[in-house]
JSON list of C-alpha atoms in Angstrom, two decimals:
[
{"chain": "D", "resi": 8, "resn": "UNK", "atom": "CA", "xyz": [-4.63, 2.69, 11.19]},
{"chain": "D", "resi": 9, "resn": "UNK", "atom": "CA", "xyz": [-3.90, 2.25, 7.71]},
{"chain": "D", "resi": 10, "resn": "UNK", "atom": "CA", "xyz": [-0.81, 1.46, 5.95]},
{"chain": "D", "resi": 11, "resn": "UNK", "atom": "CA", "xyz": [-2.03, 1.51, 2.46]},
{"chain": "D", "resi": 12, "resn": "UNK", "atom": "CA", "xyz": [-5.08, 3.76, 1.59]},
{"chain": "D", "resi": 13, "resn": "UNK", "atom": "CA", "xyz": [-6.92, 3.73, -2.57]},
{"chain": "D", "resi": 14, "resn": "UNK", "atom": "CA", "xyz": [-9.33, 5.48, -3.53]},
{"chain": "D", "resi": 15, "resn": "UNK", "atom": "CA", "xyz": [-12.13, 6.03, -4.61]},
{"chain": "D", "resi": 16, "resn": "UNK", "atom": "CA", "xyz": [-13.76, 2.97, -2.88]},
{"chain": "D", "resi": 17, "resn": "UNK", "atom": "CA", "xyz": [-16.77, 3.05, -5.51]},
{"chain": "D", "resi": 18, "resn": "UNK", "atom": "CA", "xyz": [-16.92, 4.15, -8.81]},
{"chain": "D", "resi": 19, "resn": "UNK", "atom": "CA", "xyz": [-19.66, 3.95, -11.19]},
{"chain": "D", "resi": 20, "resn": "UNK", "atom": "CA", "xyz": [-18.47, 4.32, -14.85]},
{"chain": "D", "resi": 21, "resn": "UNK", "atom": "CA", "xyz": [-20.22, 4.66, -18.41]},
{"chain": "D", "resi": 22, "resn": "UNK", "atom": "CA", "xyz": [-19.01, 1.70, -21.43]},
{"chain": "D", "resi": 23, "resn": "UNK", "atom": "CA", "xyz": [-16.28, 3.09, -23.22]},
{"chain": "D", "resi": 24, "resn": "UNK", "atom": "CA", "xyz": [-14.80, 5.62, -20.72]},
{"chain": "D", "resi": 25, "resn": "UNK", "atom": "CA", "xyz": [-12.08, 5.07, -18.41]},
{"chain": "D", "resi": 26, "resn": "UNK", "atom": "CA", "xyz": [-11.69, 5.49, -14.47]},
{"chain": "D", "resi": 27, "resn": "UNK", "atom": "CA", "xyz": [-8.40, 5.80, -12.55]},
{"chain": "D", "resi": 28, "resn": "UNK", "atom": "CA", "xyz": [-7.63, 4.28, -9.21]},
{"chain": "D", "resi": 29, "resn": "UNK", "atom": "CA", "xyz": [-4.95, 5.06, -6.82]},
{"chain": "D", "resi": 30, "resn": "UNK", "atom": "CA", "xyz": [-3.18, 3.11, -4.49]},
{"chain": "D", "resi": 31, "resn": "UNK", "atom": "CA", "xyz": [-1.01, 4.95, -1.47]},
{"chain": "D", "resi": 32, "resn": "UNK", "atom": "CA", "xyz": [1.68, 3.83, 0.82]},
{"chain": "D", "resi": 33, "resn": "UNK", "atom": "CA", "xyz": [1.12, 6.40, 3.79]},
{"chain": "D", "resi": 34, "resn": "UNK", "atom": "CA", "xyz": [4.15, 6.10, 6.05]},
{"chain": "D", "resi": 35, "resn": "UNK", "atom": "CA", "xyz": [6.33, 4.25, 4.18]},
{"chain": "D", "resi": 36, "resn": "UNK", "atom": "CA", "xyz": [8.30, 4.16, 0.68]},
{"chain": "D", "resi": 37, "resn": "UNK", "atom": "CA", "xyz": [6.68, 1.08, -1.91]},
{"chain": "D", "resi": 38, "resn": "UNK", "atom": "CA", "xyz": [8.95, 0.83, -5.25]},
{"chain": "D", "resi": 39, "resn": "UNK", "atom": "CA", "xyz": [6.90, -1.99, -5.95]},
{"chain": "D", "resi": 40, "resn": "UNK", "atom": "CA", "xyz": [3.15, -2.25, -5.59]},
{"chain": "D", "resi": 41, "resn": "UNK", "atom": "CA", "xyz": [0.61, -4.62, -6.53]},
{"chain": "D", "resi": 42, "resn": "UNK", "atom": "CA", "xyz": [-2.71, -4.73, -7.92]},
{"chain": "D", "resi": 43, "resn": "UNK", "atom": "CA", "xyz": [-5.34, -7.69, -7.96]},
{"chain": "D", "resi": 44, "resn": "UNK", "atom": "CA", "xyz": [-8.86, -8.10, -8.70]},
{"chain": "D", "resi": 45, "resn": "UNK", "atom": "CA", "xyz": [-11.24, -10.59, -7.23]},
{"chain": "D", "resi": 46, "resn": "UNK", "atom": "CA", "xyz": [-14.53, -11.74, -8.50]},
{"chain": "D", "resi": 47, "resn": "UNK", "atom": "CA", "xyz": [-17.21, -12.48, -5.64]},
{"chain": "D", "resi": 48, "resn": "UNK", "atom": "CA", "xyz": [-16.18, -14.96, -3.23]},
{"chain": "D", "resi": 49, "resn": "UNK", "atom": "CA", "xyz": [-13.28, -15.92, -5.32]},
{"chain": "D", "resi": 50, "resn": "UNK", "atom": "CA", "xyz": [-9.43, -15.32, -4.39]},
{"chain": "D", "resi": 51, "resn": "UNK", "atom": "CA", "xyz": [-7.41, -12.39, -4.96]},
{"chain": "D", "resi": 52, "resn": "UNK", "atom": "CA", "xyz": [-6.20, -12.60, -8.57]},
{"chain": "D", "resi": 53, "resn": "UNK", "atom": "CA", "xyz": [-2.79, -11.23, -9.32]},
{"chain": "D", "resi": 54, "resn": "UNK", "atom": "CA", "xyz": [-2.72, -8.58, -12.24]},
{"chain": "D", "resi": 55, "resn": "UNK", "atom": "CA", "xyz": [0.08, -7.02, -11.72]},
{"chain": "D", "resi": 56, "resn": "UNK", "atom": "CA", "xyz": [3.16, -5.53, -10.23]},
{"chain": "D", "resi": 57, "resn": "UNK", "atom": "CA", "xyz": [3.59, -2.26, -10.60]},
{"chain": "D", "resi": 58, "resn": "UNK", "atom": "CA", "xyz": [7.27, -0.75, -10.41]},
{"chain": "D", "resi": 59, "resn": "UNK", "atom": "CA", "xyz": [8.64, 2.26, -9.22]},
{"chain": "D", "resi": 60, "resn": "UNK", "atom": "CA", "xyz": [10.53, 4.16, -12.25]},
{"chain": "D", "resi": 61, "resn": "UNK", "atom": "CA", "xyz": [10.28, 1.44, -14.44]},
{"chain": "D", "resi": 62, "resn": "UNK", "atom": "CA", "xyz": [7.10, -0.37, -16.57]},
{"chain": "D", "resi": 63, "resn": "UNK", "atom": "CA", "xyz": [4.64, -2.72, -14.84]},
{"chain": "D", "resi": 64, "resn": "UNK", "atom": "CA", "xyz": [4.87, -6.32, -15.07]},
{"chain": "D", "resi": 65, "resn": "UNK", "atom": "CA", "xyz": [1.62, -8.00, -16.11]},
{"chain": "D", "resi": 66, "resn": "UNK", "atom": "CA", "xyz": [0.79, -11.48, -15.26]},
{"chain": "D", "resi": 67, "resn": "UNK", "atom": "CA", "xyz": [-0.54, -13.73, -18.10]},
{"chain": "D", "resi": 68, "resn": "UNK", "atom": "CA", "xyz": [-3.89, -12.87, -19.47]},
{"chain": "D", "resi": 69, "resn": "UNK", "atom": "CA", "xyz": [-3.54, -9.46, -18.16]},
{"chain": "D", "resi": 70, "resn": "UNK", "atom": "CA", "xyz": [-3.95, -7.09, -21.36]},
{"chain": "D", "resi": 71, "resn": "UNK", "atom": "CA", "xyz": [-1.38, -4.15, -21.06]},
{"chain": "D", "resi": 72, "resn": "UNK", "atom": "CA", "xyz": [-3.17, -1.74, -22.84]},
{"chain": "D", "resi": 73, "resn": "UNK", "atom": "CA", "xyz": [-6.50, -2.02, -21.21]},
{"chain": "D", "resi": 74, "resn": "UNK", "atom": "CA", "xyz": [-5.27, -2.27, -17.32]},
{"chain": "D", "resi": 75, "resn": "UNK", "atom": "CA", "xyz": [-2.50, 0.82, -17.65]},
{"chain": "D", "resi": 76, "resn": "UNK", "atom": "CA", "xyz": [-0.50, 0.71, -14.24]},
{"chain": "D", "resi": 77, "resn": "UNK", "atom": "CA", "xyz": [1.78, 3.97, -13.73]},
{"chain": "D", "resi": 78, "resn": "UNK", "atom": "CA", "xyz": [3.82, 4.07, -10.31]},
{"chain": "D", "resi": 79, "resn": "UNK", "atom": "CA", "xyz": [4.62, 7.75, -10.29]},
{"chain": "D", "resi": 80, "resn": "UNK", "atom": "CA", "xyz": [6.54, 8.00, -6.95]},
{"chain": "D", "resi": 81, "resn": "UNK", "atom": "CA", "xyz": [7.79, 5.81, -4.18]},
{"chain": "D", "resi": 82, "resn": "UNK", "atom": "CA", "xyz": [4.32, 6.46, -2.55]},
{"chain": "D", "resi": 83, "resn": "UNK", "atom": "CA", "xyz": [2.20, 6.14, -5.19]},
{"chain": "D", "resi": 84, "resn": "UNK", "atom": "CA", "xyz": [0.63, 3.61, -7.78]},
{"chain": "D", "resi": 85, "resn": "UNK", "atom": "CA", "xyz": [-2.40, 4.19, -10.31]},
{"chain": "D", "resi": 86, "resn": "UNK", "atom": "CA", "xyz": [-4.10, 1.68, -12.15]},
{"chain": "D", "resi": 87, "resn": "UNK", "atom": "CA", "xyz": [-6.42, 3.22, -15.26]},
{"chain": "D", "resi": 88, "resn": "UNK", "atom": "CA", "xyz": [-8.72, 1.13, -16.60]},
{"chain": "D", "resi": 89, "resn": "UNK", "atom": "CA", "xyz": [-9.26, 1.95, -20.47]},
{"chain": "D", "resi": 90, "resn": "UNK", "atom": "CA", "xyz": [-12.57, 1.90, -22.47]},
{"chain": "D", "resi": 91, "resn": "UNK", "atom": "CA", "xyz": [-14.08, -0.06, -20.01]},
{"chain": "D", "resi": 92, "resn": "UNK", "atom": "CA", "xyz": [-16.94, -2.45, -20.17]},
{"chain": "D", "resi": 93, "resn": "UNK", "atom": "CA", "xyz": [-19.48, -3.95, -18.18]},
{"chain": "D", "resi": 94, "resn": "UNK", "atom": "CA", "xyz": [-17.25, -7.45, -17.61]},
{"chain": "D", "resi": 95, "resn": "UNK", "atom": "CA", "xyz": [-14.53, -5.17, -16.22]},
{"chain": "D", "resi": 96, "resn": "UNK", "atom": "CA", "xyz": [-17.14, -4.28, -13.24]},
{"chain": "D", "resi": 97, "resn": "UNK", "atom": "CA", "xyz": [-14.76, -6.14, -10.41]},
{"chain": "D", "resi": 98, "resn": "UNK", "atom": "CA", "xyz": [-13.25, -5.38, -6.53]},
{"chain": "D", "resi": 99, "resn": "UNK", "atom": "CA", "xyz": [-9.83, -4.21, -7.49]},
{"chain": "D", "resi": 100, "resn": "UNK", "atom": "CA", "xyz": [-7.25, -4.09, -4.58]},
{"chain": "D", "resi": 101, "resn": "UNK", "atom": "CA", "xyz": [-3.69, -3.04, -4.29]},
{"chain": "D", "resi": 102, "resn": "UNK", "atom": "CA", "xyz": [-1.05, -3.72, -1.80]},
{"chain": "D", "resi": 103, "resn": "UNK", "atom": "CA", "xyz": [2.56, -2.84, -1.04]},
{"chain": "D", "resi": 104, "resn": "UNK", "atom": "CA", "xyz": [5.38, -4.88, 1.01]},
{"chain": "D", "resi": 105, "resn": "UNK", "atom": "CA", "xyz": [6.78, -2.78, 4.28]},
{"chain": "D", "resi": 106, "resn": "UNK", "atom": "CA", "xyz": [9.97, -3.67, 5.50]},
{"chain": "D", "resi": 107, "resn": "UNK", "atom": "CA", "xyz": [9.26, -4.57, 8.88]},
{"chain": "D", "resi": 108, "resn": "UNK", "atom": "CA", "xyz": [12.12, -5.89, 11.96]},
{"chain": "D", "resi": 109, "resn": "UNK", "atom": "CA", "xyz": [11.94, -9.33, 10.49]},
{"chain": "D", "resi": 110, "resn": "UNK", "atom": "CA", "xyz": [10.91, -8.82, 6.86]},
{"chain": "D", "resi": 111, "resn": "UNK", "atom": "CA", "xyz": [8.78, -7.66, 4.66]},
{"chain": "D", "resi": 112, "resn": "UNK", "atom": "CA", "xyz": [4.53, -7.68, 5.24]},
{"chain": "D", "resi": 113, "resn": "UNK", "atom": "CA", "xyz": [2.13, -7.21, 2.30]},
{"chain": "D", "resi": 114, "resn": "UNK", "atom": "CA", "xyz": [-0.84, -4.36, 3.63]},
{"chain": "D", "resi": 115, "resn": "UNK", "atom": "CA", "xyz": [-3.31, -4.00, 1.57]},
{"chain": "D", "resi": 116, "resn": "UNK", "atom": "CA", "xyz": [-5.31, -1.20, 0.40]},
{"chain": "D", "resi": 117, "resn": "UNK", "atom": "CA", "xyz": [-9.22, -1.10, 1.19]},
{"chain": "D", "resi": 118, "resn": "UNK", "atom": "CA", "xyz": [-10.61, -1.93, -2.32]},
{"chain": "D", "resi": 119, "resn": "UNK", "atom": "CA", "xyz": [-12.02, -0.67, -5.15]},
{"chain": "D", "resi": 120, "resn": "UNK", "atom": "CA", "xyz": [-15.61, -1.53, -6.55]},
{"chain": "D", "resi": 121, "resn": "UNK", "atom": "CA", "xyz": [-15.96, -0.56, -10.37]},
{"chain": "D", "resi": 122, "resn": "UNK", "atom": "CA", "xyz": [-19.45, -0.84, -11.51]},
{"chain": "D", "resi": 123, "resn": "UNK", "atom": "CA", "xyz": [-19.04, -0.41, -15.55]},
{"chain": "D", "resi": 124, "resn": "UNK", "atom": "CA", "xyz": [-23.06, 0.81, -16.69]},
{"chain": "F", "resi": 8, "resn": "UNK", "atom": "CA", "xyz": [5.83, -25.08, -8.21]},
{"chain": "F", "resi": 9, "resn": "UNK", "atom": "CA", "xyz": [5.16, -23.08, -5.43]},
{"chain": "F", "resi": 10, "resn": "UNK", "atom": "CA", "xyz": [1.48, -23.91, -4.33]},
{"chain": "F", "resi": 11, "resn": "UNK", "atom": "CA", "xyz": [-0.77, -22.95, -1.11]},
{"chain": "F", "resi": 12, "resn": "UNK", "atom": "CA", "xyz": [-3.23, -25.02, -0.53]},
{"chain": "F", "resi": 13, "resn": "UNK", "atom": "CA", "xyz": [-6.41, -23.97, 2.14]},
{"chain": "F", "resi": 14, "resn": "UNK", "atom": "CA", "xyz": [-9.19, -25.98, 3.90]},
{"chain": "F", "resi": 15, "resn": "UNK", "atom": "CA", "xyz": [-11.68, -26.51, 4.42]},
{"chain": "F", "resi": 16, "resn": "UNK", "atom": "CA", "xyz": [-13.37, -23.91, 1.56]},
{"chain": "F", "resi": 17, "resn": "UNK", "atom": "CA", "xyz": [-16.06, -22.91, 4.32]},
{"chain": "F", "resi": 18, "resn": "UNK", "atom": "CA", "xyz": [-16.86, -23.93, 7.63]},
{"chain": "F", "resi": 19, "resn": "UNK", "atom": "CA", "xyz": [-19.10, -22.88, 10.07]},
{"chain": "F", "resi": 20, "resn": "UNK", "atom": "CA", "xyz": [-19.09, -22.81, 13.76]},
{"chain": "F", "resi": 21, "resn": "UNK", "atom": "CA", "xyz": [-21.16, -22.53, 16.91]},
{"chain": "F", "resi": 22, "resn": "UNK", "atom": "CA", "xyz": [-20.78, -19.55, 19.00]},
{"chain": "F", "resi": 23, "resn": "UNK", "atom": "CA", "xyz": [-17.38, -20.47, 21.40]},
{"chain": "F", "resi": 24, "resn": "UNK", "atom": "CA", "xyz": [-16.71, -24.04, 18.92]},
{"chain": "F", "resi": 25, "resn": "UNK", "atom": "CA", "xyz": [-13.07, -24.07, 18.52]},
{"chain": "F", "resi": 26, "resn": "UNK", "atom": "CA", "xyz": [-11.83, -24.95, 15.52]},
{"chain": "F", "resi": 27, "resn": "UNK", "atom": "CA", "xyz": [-8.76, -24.78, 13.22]},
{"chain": "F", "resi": 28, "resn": "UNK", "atom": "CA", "xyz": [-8.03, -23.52, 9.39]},
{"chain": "F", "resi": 29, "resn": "UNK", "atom": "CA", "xyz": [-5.44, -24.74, 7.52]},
{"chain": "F", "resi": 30, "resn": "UNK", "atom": "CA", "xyz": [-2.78, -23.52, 5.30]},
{"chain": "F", "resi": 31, "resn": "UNK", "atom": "CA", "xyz": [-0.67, -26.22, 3.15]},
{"chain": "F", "resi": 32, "resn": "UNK", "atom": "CA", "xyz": [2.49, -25.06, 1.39]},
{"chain": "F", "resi": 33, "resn": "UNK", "atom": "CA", "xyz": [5.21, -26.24, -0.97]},
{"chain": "F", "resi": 34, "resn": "UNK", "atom": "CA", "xyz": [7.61, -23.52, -1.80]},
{"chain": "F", "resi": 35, "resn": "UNK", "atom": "CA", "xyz": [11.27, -22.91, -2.75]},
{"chain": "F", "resi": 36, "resn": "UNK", "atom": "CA", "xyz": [12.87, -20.91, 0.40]},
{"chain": "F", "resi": 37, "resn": "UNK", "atom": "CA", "xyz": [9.57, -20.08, 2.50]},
{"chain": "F", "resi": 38, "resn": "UNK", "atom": "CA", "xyz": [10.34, -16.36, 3.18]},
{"chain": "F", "resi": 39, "resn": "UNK", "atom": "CA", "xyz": [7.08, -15.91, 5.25]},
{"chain": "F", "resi": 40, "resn": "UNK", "atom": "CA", "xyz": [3.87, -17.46, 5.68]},
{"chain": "F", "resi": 41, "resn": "UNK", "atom": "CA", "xyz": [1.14, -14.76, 6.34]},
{"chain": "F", "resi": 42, "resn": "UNK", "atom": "CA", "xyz": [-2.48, -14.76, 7.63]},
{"chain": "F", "resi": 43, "resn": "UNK", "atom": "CA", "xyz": [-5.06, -12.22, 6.62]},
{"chain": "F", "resi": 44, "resn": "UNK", "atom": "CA", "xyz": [-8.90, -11.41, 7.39]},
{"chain": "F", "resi": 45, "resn": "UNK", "atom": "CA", "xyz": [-10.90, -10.19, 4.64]},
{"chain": "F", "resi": 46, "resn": "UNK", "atom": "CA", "xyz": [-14.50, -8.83, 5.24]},
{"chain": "F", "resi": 47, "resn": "UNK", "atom": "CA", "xyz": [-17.07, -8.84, 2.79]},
{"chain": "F", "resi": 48, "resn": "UNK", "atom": "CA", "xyz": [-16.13, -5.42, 0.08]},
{"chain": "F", "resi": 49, "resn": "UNK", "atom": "CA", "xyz": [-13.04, -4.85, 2.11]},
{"chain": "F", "resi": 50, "resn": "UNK", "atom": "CA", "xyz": [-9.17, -5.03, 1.55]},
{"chain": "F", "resi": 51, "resn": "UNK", "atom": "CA", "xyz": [-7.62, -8.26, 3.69]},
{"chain": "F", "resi": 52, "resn": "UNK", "atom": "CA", "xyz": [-6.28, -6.98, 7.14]},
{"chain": "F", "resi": 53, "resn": "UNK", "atom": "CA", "xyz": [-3.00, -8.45, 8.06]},
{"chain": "F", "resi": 54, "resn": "UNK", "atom": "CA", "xyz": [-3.21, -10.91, 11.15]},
{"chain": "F", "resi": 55, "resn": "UNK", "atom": "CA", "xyz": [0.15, -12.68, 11.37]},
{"chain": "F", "resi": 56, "resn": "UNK", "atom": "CA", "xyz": [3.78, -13.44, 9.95]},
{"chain": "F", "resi": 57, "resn": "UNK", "atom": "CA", "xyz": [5.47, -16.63, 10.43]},
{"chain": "F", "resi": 58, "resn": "UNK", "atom": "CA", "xyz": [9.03, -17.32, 9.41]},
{"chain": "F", "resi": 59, "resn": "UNK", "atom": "CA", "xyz": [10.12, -20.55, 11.00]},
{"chain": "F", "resi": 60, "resn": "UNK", "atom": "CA", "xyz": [8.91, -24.09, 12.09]},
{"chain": "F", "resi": 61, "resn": "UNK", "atom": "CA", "xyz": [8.08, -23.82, 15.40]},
{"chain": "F", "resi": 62, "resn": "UNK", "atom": "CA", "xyz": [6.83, -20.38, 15.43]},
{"chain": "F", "resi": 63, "resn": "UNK", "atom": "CA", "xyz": [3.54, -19.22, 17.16]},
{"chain": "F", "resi": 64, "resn": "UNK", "atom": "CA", "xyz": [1.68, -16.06, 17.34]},
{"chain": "F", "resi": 65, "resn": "UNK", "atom": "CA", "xyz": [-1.19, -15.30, 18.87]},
{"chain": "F", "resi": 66, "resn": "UNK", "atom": "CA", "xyz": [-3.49, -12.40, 18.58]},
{"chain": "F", "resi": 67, "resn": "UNK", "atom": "CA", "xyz": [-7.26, -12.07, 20.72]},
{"chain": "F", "resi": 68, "resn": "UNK", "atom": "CA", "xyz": [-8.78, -15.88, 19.85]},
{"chain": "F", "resi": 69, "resn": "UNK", "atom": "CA", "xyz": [-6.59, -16.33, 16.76]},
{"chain": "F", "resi": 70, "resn": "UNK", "atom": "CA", "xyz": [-3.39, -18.09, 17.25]},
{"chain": "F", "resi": 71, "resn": "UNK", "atom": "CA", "xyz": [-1.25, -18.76, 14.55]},
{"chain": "F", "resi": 72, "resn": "UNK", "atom": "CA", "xyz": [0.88, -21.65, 13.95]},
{"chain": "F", "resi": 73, "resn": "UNK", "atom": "CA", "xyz": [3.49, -23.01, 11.50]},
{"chain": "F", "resi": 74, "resn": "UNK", "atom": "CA", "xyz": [5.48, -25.97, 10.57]},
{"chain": "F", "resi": 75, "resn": "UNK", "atom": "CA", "xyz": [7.84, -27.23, 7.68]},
{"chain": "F", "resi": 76, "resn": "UNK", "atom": "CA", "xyz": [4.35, -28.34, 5.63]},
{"chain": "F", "resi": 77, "resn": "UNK", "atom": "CA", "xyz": [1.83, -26.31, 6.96]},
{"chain": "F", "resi": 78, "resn": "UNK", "atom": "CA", "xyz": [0.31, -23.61, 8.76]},
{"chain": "F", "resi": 79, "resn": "UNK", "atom": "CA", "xyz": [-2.90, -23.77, 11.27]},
{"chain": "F", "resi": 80, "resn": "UNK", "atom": "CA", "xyz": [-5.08, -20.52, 12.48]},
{"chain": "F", "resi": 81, "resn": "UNK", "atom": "CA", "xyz": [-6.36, -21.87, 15.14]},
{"chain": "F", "resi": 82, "resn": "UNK", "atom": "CA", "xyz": [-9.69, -19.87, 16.41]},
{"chain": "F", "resi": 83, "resn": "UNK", "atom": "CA", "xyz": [-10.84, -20.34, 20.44]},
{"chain": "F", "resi": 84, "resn": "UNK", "atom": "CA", "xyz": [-14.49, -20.10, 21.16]},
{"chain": "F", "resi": 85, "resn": "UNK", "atom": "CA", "xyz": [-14.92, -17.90, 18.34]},
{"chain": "F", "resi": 86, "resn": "UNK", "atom": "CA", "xyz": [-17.58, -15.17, 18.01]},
{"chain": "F", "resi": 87, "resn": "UNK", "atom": "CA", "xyz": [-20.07, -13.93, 15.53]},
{"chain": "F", "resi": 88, "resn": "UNK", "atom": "CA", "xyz": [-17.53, -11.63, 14.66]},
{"chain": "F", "resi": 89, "resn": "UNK", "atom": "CA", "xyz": [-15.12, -13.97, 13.42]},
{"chain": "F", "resi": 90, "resn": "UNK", "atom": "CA", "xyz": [-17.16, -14.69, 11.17]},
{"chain": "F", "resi": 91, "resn": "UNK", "atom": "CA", "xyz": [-15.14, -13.63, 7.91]},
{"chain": "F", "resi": 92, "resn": "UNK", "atom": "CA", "xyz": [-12.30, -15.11, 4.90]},
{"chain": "F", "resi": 93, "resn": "UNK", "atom": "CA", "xyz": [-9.33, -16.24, 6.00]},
{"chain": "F", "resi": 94, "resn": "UNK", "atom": "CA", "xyz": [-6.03, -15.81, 3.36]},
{"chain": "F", "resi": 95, "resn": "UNK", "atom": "CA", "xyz": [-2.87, -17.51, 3.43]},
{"chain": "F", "resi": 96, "resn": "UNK", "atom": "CA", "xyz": [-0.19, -16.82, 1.78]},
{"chain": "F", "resi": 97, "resn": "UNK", "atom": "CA", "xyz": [3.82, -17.32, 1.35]},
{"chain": "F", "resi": 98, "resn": "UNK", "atom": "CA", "xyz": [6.66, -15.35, 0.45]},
{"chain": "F", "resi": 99, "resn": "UNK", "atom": "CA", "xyz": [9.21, -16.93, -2.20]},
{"chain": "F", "resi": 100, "resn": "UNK", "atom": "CA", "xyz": [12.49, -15.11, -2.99]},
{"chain": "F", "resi": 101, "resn": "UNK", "atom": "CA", "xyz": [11.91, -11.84, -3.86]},
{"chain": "F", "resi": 102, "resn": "UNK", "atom": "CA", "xyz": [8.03, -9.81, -3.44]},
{"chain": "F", "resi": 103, "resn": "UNK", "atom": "CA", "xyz": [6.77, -13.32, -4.78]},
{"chain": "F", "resi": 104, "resn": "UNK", "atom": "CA", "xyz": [3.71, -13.97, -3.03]},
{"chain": "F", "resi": 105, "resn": "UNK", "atom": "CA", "xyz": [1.27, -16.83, -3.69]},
{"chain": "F", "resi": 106, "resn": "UNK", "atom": "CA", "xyz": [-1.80, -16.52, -2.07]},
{"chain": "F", "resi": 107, "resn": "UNK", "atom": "CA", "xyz": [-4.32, -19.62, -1.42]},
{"chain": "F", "resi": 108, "resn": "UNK", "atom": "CA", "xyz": [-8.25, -19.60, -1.96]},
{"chain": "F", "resi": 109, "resn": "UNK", "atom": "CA", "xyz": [-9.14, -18.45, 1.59]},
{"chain": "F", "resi": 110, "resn": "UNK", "atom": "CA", "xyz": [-11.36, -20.22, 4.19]},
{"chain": "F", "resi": 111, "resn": "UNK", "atom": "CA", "xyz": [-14.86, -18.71, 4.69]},
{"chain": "F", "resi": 112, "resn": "UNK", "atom": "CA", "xyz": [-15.70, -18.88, 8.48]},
{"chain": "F", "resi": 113, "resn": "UNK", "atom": "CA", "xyz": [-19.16, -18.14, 9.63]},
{"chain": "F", "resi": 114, "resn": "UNK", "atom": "CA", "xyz": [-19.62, -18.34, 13.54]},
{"chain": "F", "resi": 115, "resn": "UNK", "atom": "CA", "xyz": [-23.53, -18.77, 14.88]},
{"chain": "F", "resi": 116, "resn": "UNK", "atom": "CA", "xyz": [-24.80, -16.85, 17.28]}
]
């Protein structure tokens, strides 16, 4: 079953409003999650790393004010995406390392499609 | 700098060709090398770890493989629905993961 679960799956937005969406661990404890987007049949793209207690940590290019990233519990990460526009219509997955007998294993959530209209 | 490398970009396959994707790497203390599947508007699905040269793993027709350099996915008369992306991707020190560009299989019926 699965190990990491966001939602919504779609969303359809208006220009200039903002949509949140939420990435769960659901058996396990994630102080550190991780969001990407990825463009059609391109790679994952790293955003960033989202932090348990503390502030996110973007990866270059990433704008901090537009791609807000708030991990409010051990279980939970959101990423809000701010006056959006039609360019920041993407697949936007998460994932969070479990500590498994021999190390950690990214799982990743399901995905995210953001049509901005 | 840490670097995964996959080929080929996209390969396609007669129904029960064998074949084999690849997975270079050059990283600083390889903490894992992972496999993943990713369907077309879906989150990647976790196949494999691999942690040491030498290491095998093996899952349906998808065996996994890794050495010092490299990792192969090797797929045994594959099936229409293999068809998919394939990710790679290493661990370096700490939650550091670099992922490569994936491998787009498509098996013929």
């Amino acid at each position: 079953g699965a190990v990491v679960s966001q939602h919504p799956s779609r969303v359809i937005c208006k220009s200039g409003t903002s949509v949140k969406i939420e990435c769960r661990s659901l058996d396990f404890q994630a102080t550190t999650m991780f969001w990407y987007r990825q463009f059609p049949k391109q790679s994952l793209m790293l955003m960033a790393t989202s932090n348990e207690g503390s502030k996110a940590t973007y990866e270059q290019g990433v704008e901090k004010d537009k791609f807000l990233i708030n991990h409010a519990s051990l279980t939970l990460s959101t990423l809000t995406v701010t006056s959006a526009h039609p360019e920041d219509s993407s697949f936007y997955i998460c994932s969070a390392p479990r500590q498994g007998a021999s190390g950690n294993t990214i799982y990743f959530g399901e995905g995210s499609w953001l049509t901005v209209v | 700098e840490d670097q995964v490398t996959q080929s080929p970009e996209a390969l396609r396959l007669q129904e029960g060709e064998s074949s084999s994707l690849n997975c270079s790497y050059t990283v600083s203390g390889l903490r894992g090398l992972f496999w993943y599947r990713q369907d077309p508007g879906k989150g990647p699905e976790f196949l494999f770890t691999l942690y040491s040269a030498g290491e095998e793993k093996e899952k349906e027709r998808l065996k996994a493989t890794l050495t010092k350099k490299e990792s192969f996915l090797h797929i045994t008369a594959p099936k229409p629905e293999d068809s998919a992306t394939y990710l790679c991707a290493v661990r370096s020190g700490t939650y550091k993961y670099i992922f490569g560009t994936g491998t787009r299989l498509k098996v013929l019926a």
